[in-house]
XYZ file of C-alpha atoms in Angstrom:
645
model
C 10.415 91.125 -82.427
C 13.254 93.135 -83.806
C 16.062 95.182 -81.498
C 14.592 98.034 -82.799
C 10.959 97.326 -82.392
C 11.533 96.128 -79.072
C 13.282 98.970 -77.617
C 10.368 101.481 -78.185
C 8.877 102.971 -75.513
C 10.957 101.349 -73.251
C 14.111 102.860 -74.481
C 12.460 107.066 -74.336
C 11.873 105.403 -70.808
C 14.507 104.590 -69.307
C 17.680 106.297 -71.107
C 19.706 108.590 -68.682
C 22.569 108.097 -65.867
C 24.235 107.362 -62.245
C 26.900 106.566 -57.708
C 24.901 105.204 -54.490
C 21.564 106.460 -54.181
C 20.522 107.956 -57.193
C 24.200 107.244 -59.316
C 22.019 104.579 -60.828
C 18.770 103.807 -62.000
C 16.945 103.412 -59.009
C 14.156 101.498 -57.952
C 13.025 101.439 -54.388
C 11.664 98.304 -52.356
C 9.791 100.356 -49.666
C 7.489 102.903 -48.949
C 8.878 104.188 -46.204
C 12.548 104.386 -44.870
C 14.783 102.745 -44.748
C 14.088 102.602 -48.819
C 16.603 99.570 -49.378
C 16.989 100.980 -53.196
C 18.021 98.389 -55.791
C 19.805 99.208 -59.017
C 19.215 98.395 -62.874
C 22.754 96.561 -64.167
C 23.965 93.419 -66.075
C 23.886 90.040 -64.361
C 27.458 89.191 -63.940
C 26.308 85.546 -63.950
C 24.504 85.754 -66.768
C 27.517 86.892 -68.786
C 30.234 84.626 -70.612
C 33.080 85.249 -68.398
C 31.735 88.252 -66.797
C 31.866 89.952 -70.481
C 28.885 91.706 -72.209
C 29.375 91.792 -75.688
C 28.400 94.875 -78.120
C 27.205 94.767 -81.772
C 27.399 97.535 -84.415
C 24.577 97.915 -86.685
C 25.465 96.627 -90.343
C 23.065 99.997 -91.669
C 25.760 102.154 -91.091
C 25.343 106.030 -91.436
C 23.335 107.313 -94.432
C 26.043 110.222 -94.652
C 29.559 110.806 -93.230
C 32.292 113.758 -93.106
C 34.261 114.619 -95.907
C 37.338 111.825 -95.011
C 34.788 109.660 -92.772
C 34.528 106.335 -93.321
C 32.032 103.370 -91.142
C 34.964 101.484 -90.602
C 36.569 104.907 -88.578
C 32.910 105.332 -86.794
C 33.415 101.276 -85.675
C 36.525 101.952 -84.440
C 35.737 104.771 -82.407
C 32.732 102.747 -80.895
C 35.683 99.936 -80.273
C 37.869 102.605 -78.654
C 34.606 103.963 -76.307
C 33.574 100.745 -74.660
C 37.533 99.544 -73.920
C 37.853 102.642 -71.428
C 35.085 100.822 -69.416
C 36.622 97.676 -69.935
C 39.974 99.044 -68.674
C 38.613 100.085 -65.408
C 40.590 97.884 -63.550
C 38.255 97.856 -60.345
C 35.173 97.328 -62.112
C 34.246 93.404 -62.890
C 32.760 94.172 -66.186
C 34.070 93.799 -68.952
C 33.123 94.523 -72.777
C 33.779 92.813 -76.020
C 33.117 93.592 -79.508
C 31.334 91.264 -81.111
C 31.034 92.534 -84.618
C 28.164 93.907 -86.671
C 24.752 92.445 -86.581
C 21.353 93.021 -88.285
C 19.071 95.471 -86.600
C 16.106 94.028 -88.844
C 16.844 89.650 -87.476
C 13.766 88.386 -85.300
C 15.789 85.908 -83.346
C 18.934 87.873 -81.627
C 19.222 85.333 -78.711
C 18.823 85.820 -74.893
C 21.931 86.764 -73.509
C 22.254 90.237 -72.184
C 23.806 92.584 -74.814
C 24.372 96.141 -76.027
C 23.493 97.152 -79.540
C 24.707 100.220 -81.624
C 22.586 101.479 -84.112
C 22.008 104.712 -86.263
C 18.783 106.236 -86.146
C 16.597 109.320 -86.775
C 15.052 109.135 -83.415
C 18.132 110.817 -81.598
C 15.976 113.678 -79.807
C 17.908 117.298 -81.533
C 20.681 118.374 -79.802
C 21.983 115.334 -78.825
C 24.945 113.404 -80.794
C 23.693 110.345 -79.118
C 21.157 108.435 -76.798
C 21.534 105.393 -74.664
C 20.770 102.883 -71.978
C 19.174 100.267 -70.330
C 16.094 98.807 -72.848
C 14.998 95.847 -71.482
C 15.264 94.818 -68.102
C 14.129 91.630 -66.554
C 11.633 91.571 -63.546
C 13.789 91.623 -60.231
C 14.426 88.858 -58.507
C 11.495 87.397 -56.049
C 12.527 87.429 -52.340
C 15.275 90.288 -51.354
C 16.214 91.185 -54.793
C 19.320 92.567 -54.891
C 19.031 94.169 -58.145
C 16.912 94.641 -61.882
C 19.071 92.546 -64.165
C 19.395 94.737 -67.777
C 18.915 92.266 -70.385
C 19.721 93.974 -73.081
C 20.808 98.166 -73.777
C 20.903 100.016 -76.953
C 23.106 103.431 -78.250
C 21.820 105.072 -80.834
C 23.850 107.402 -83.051
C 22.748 109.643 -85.675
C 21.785 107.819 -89.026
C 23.079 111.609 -90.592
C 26.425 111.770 -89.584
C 27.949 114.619 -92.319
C 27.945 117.059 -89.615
C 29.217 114.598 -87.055
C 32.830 113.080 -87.757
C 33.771 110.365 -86.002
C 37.535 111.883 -84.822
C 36.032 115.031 -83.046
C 36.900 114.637 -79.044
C 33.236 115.429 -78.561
C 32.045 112.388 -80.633
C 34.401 110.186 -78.479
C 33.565 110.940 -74.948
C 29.733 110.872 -76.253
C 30.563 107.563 -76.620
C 32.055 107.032 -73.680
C 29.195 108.564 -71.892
C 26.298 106.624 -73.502
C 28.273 102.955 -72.986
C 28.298 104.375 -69.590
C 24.394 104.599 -69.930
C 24.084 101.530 -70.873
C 25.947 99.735 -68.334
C 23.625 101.301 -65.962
C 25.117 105.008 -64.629
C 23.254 107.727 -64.625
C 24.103 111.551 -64.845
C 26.105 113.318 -61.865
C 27.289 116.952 -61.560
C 30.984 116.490 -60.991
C 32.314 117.503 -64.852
C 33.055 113.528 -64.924
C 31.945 111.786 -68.447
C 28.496 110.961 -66.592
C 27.770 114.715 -66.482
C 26.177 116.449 -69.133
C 27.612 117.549 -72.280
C 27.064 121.427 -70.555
C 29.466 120.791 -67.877
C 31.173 117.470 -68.655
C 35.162 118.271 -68.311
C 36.569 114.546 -70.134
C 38.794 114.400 -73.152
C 39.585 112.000 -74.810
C 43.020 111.412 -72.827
C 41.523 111.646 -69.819
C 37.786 110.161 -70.317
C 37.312 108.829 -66.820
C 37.515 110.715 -64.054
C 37.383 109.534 -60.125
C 33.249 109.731 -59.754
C 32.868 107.339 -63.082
C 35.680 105.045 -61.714
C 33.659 104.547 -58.321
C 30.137 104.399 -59.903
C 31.289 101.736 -62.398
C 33.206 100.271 -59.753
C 30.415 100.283 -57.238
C 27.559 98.440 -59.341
C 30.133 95.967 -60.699
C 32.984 95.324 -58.089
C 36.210 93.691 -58.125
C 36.833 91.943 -54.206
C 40.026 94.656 -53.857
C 37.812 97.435 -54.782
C 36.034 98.532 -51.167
C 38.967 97.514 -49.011
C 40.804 100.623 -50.801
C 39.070 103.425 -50.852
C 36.648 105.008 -47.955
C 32.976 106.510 -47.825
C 31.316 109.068 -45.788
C 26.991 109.338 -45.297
C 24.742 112.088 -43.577
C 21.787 113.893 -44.571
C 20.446 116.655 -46.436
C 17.177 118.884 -44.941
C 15.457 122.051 -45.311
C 15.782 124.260 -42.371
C 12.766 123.458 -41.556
C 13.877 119.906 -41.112
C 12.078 118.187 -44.219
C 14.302 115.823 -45.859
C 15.519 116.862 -49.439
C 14.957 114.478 -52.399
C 17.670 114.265 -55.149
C 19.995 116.570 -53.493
C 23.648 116.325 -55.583
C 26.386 115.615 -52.616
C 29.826 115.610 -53.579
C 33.477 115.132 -51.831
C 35.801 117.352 -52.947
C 39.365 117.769 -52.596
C 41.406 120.798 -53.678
C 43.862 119.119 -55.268
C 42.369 115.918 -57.015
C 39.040 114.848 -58.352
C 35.545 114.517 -56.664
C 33.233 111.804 -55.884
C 29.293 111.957 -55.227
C 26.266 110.675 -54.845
C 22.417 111.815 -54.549
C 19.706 111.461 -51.382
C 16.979 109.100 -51.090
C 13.864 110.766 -50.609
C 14.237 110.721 -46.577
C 17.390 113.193 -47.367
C 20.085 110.376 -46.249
C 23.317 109.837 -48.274
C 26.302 107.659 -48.677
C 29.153 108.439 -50.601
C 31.265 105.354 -51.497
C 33.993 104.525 -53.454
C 36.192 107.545 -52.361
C 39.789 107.458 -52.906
C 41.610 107.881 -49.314
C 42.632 111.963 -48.405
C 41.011 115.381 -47.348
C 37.950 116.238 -48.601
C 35.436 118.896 -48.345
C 31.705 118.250 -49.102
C 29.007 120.155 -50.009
C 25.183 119.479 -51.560
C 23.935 121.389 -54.479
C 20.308 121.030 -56.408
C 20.037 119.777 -59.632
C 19.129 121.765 -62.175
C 15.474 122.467 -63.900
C 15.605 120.811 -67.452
C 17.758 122.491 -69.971
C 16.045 122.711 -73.248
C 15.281 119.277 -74.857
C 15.355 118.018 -71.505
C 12.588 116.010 -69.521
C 13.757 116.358 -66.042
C 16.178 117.859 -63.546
C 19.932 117.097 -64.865
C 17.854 114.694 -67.896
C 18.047 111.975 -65.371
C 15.349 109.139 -64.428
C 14.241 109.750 -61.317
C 13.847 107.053 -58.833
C 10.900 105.150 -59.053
C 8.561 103.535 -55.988
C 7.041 100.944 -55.268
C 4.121 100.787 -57.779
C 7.435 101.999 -60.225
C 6.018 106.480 -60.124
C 8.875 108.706 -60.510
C 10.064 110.795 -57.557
C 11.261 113.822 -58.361
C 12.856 116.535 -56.680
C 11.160 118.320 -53.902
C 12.626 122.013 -54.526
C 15.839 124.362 -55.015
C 17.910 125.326 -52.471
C 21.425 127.105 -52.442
C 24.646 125.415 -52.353
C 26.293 124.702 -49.006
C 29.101 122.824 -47.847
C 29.509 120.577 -44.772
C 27.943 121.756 -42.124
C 25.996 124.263 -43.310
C 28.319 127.758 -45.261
C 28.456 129.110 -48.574
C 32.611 130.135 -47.637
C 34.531 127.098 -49.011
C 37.056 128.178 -46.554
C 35.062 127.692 -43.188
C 33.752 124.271 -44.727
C 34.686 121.245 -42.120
C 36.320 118.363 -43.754
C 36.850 115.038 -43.495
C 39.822 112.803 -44.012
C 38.284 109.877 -45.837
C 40.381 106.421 -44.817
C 40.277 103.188 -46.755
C 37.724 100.724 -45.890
C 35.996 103.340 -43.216
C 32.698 105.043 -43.242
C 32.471 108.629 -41.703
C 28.996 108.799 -40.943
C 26.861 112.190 -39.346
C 28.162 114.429 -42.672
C 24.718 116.554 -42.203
C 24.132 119.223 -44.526
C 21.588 121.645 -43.840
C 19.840 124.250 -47.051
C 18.116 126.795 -47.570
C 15.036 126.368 -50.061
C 15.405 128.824 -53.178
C 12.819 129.057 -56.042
C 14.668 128.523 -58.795
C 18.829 128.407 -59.741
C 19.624 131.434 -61.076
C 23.088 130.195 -61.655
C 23.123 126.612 -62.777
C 24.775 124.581 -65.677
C 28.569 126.142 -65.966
C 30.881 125.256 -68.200
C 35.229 126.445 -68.741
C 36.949 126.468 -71.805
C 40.314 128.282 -72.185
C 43.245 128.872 -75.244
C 45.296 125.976 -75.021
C 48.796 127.294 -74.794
C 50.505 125.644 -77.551
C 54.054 127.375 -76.933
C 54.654 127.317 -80.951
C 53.802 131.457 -81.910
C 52.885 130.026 -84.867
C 50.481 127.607 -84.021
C 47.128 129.353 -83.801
C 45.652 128.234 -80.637
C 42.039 127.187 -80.159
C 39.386 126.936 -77.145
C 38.616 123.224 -75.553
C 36.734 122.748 -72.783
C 38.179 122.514 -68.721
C 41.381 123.731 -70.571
C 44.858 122.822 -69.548
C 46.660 125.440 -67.583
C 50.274 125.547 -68.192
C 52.320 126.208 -65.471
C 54.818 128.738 -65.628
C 53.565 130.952 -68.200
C 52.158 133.898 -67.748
C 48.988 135.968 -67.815
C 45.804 133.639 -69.393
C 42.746 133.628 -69.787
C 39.625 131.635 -68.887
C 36.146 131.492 -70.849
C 32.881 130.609 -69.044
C 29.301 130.265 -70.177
C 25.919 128.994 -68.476
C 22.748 130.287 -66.938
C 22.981 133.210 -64.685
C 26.473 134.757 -65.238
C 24.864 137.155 -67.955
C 21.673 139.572 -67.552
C 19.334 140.173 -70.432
C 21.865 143.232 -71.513
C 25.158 141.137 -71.903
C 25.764 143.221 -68.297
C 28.095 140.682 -65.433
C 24.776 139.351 -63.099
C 25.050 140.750 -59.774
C 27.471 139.819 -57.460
C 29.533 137.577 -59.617
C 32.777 136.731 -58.101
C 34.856 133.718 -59.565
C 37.728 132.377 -57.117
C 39.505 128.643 -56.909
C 38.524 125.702 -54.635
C 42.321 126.137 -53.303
C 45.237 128.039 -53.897
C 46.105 126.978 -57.279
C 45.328 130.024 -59.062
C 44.870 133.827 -58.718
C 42.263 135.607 -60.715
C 43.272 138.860 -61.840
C 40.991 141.878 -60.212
C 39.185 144.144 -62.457
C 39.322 141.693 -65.379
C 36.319 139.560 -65.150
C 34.252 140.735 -68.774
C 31.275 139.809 -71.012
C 32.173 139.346 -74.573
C 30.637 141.992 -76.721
C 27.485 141.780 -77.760
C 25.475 140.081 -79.653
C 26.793 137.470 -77.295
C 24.582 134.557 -77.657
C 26.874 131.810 -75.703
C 26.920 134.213 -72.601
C 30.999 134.065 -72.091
C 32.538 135.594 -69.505
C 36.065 135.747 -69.624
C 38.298 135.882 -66.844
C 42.263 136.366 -66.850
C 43.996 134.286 -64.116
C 47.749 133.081 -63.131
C 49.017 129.917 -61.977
C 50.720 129.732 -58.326
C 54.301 129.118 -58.363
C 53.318 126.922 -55.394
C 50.449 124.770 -57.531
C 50.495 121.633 -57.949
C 49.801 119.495 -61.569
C 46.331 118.292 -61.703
C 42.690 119.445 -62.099
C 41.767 121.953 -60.182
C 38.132 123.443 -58.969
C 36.314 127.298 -59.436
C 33.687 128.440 -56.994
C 31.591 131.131 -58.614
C 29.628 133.285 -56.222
C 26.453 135.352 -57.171
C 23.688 137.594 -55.515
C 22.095 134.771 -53.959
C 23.852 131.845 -54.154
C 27.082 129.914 -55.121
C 27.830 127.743 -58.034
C 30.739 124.840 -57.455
C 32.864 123.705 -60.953
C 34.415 120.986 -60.335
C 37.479 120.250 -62.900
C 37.123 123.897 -64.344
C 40.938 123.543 -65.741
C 44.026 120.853 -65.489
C 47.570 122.137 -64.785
C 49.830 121.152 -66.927
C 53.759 121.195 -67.145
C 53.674 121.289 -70.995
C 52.030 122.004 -74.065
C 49.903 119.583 -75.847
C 51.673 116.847 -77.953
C 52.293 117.530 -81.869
C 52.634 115.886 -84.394
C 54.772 117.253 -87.666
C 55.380 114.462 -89.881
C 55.273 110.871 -90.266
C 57.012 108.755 -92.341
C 56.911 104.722 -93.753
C 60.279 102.792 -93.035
C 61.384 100.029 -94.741
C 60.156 97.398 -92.404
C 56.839 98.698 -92.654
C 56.735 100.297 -89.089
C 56.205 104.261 -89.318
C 57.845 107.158 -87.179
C 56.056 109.597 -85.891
C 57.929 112.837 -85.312
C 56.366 115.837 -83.247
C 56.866 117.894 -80.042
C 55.433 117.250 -76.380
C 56.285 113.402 -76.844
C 57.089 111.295 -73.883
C 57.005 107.746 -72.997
C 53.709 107.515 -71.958
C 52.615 108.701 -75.123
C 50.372 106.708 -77.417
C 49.415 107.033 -80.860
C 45.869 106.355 -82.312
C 45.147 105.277 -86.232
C 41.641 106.564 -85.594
C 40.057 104.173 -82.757
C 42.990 101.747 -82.957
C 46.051 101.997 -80.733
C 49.599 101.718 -82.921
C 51.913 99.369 -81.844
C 54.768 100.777 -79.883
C 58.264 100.458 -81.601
C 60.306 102.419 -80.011
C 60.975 106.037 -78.828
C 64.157 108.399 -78.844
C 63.491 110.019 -76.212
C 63.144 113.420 -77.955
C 60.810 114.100 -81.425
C 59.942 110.731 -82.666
C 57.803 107.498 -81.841
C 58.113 104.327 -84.002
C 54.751 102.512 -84.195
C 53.504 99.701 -86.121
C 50.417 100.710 -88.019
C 47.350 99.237 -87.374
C 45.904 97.350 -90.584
C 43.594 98.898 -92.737
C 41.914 97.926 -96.191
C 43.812 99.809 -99.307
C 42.843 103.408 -99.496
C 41.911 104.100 -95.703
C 41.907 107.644 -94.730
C 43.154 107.915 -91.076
C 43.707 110.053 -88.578
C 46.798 110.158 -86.518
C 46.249 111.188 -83.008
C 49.085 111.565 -80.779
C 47.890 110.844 -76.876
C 49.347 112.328 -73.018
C 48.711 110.831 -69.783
C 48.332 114.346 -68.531
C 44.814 114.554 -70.624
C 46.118 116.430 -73.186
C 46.266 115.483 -76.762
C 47.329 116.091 -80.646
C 43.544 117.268 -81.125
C 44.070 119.919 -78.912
C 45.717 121.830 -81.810
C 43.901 122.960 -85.081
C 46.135 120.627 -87.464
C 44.726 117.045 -88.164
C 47.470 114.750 -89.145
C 45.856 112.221 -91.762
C 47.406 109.178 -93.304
C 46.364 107.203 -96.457
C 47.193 103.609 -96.887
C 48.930 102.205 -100.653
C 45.884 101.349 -103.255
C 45.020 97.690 -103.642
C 42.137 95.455 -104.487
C 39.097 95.283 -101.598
C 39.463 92.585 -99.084
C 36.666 90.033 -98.870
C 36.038 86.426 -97.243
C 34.380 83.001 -97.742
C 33.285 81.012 -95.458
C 32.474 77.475 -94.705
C 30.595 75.498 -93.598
C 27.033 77.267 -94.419
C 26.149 77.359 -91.021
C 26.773 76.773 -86.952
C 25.669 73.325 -85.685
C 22.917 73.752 -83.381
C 23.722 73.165 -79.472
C 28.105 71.812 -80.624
C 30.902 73.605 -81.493
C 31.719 74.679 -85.432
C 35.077 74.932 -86.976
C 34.453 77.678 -89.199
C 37.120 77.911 -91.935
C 37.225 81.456 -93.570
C 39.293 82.232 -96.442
C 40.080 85.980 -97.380
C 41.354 88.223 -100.560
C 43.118 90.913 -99.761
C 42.758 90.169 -96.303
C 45.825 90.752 -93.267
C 44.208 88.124 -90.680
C 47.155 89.326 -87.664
C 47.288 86.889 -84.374
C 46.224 88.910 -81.987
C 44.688 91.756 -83.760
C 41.998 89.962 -85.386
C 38.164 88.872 -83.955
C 35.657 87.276 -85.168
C 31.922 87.706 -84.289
C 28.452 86.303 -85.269
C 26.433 89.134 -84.507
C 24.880 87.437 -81.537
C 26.066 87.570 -77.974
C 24.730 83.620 -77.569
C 27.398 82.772 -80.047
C 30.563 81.848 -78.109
C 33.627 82.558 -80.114
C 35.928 80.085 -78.409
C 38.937 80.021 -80.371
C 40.497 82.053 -83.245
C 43.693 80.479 -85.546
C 45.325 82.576 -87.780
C 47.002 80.056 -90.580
C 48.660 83.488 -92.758
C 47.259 86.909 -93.228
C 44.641 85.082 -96.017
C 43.295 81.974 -93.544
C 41.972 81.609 -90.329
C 39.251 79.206 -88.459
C 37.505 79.514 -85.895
C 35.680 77.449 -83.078
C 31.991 78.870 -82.318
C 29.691 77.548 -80.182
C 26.186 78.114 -80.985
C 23.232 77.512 -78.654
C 20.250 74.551 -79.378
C 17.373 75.084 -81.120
C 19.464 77.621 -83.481
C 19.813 77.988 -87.012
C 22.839 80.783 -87.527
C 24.344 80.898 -90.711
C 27.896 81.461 -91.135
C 27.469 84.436 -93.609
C 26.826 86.607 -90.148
C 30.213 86.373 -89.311
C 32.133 89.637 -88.871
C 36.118 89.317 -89.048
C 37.745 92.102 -88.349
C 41.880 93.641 -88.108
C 42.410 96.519 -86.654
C 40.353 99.145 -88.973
C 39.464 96.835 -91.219
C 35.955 95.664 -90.834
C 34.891 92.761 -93.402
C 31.391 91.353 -93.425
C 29.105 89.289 -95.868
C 26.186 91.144 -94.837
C 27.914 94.635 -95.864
C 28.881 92.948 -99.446
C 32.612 91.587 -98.140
């Protein structure tokens, strides 16, 4: 059976996202408390060196952007799964294993995730991914459904789609995370929805996808440094509530949650040490094009039926207010659980107010740079008077009139909203914005920072709503080849910290002056590549932040291409593959080679000059792989027999 045969109904199944509880997809092992719930995720053991590797379809797009290229859309895919891989307390790790062919009956058994573009992406969505094929779970005390294999799908039609948009990059990011096994949460992390998700592509992780990823695949130092807290969410009648969203919250750092089992009971883990606050909130009722609450997969029993949610209620935080400011907290210590967190609601029939997202101006501090709206915008402290832009469900009435009762205020003392200047934008007004002016505390500190938004009947918590910032975004205004070959990048906002980005591929670092200009090495490219420069902060701001895209076009020369011998990989032994390329700039380092099959150990790699390489493979019994799968590829250049290389 093919990848894409296979992954069928399974894959309109089980594709959504994730923490303890419900962070995952959940299955559980009882029918009555305690639920012991087990988790779908990748069998560590199962993996060469705790790695699962990822494949790119070789039917690329069937249309790009103006300037696109597939070789820009594989990088960006390369770029996506390394921010999992760099998650330093997570045990997984991802490689790229080249491009494979979506239509090949034999792919092997070893887990694997494959990226492939398709028609089927439901509309509205730039993507779809997630667990495909999972294994049955253990027999005994399973401890969890091993996911043999996970597939992202991408639009086949990319022309409206290009690959260097921030949007198209922490999609990405968000569907690997699907595919590893986390689900969706409501703490504007990547794992939230694209309607409230607050990541860029500086900052695409944020603390609630570092301790879910962390969580299902941990490191031994992992637990002993941060802290967790549990309790329980009811009705006030004392029912427990099912798939209630409970998050920590601090005022001056990033959140953490998790969802109830159906007996109401939580456990938050994976909590960086310090003061938090915590409060439950309902998920809400499917957006359009959605199946259920938040478009997640509910937990399944026994006999594998869904359970869903068991009603709305309004927001309150610990134990039991809708004023942020009479909230208890708790200070969260490593390696301690705070247990007794109880949380008690009050059922509502629907959310009114649900689904909020922030975008703001990005203050450029050039007049002459026109400046342009991004999502949970950066705040730049010290300037004056600006402004804030939200949109969702409930804000608005039918009339473009401020719902009732709509008062917007921070989680902290960060920032002042200025009275009398909360506004609808004139009609027609078919985003619902509300705009908001604000100032910045002289007393605030740097960092992302949290809006409550109250209404007639309930509250609405957005977590990440903007980041404080000490500077504008970074610039770039020129670049320029040196004789070496190394090229200096001159802008504004630079620092070292900085990187710059040839599309998906990280420049080499050269040098910086400490003012206007970085000297990188430029990644390698075949003749003629169109790329994108993008210039990087750790503060989560970056170059595409501002409306200029700086582009770079490498010298004209013939098309690289390969041979390769032997024919194929000896069965069950290791092959010395020798491959021989035109054109080619084979760089130690910088250069991997794949088969397009994750039971194909690449064990060694020898670069001879930029024209000659071999390579040790190791191919399983019982195989017959010919060599003309391989995939060799530098930097942003992607060469493979299969695509005519």
């Amino acid at each position: 059976m093919s990848r894409r045969l296979a992954i069928g109904a399974a894959l309109a199944a089980t594709l959504t996202t994730p923490g303890w509880g419900y962070y995952y997809y959940v299955h559980l092992t009882s029918a009555t408390p305690p639920y012991s719930p087990i988790v779908e995720k990748f069998d560590l053991t199962a993996l060469p060196n705790k790695t699962v590797s990822f494949f790119v379809s070789t039917q690329g797009p069937s249309a790009l952007a103006a300037g696109d290229s597939y070789e820009a859309v594989v990088s960006e895919v390369r770029a996506a799964a390394d921010v999992w891989s760099q998650v330093s307390t997570s045990d997984l790790r991802l490689r790229y294993g080249g491009l494979f062919n979506p239509t090949a009956t034999d792919q092997g058994a070893t887990p694997s995730i494959d990226v492939e573009f398709s028609d089927d992406v439901p509309p509205g969505l730039l993507a779809l991914g997630g667990p495909s094929i999972t294994a049955a779970p253990p027999k005994g005390n399973p401890t969890f459904v091993p996911i043999t294999h996970s597939t992202l799908l991408l639009w086949r039609d990319m022309s409206k789609i290009p690959s260097w948009q921030e949007l198209f990059f922490t999609t990405l990011v968000h569907e690997f995370g699907h595919t590893l096994g986390l689900q969706h949460t409501t703490t504007s992390s990547v794992m939230s929805t694209a309607v409230t998700s607050g990541a860029s592509r500086a900052h695409p992780l944020a603390a609630d996808d570092i301790a879910g990823i962390s969580l299902l695949y941990p490191t031994d130092g992992f637990a002993p440094t941060t802290g967790s807290i549990s309790g329980k969410v009811t009705f006030n009648d004392g029912s427990p509530v099912n798939l209630a969203s409970v998050v920590a919250i601090s005022r001056t750092g990033e959140p953490v949650s998790a969802m109830t089992l159906p007996d109401g009971t939580y456990e938050i883990d994976g909590i960086p040490p310090g003061f938090y606050i915590v409060y439950a909130t309902a998920l809400p009722a499917p957006l359009k094009g959605e199946a259920t609450n938040l478009n997640i997969r509910y937990p399944v029993d026994v006999n594998g039926n869904p359970i869903p949610p068991n009603g709305f209620f309004e927001t309150e935080f610990y134990p039991g207010t809708w004023n942020w400011t009479a909230a208890g907290g708790v200070t969260v210590r490593a390696g301690h659980l705070d247990t007794g967190l109880n949380i008690p609601v009050q059922h509502r029939p629907a959310l009114t107010l649900n689904s909020v997202r922030s975008y703001g101006f990005v203050p450029t501090g050039n007049a002459a740079i026109t400046p342009i709206a991004v999502p949970s915008p950066p705040a730049l402290f010290g300037t004056a008077k600006q402004t804030l832009v939200l949109a969702g469900a409930g804000l608005l009435d039918a009339n473009n009139n401020i719902a009732p009762a709509i008062f917007i205020q921070s989680l902290g003392t960060s920032l002042q909203f200025v009275a009398g200047s909360l506004r609808p934008y004139p009609a027609p007004n078919p985003n619902q914005y509300l705009a908001v002016d604000y100032t910045v505390n002289p007393t605030a500190t740097l960092g992302w920072k949290h809006l409550v938004i109250d209404s007639v009947d309930n509250i609405y918590v957005l977590p990440e709503a903007l980041n404080i910032v000490s500077a504008p975004p970074p610039s770039i205004t020129g670049i320029a080849v040196q004789k070496d070959g190394t090229m200096a990048i001159t802008g504004n906002g630079f620092n070292e910290d900085t990187q710059i980005f040839f599309d998906g591929i990280e420049a080499a670092f050269v040098s910086f002056d400490g003012g206007h200009t970085i000297t990188v090495e430029p990644p390698a490219a075949r003749p003629g590549y169109l790329a994108r420069i993008l210039a990087l902060n750790s503060d989560g701001q970056s170059s595409l932040f501002l409306p200029s895209l700086t582009t770079y076009t490498y010298p004209a020369g013939g098309a690289p291409s390969i041979s390769v011998a032997p024919a194929s990989l000896t069965a069950g032994a290791d092959t010395l593959v020798d491959v021989v390329g035109t054109n080619t700039t084979f760089t130690d380092g910088a250069t991997t080679v794949g088969f397009g099959r994750a039971d194909v150990v690449v064990k060694s790699i020898t670069v001879l000059s930029p024209t000659h390489l071999t390579v040790t493979a190791s191919a399983p019994a019982g195989t017959n792989i010919a060599t003309s799968a391989i995939t060799v590829t530098t930097d942003l250049n992607v060469i493979s027999p299969a695509r005519g290389q």
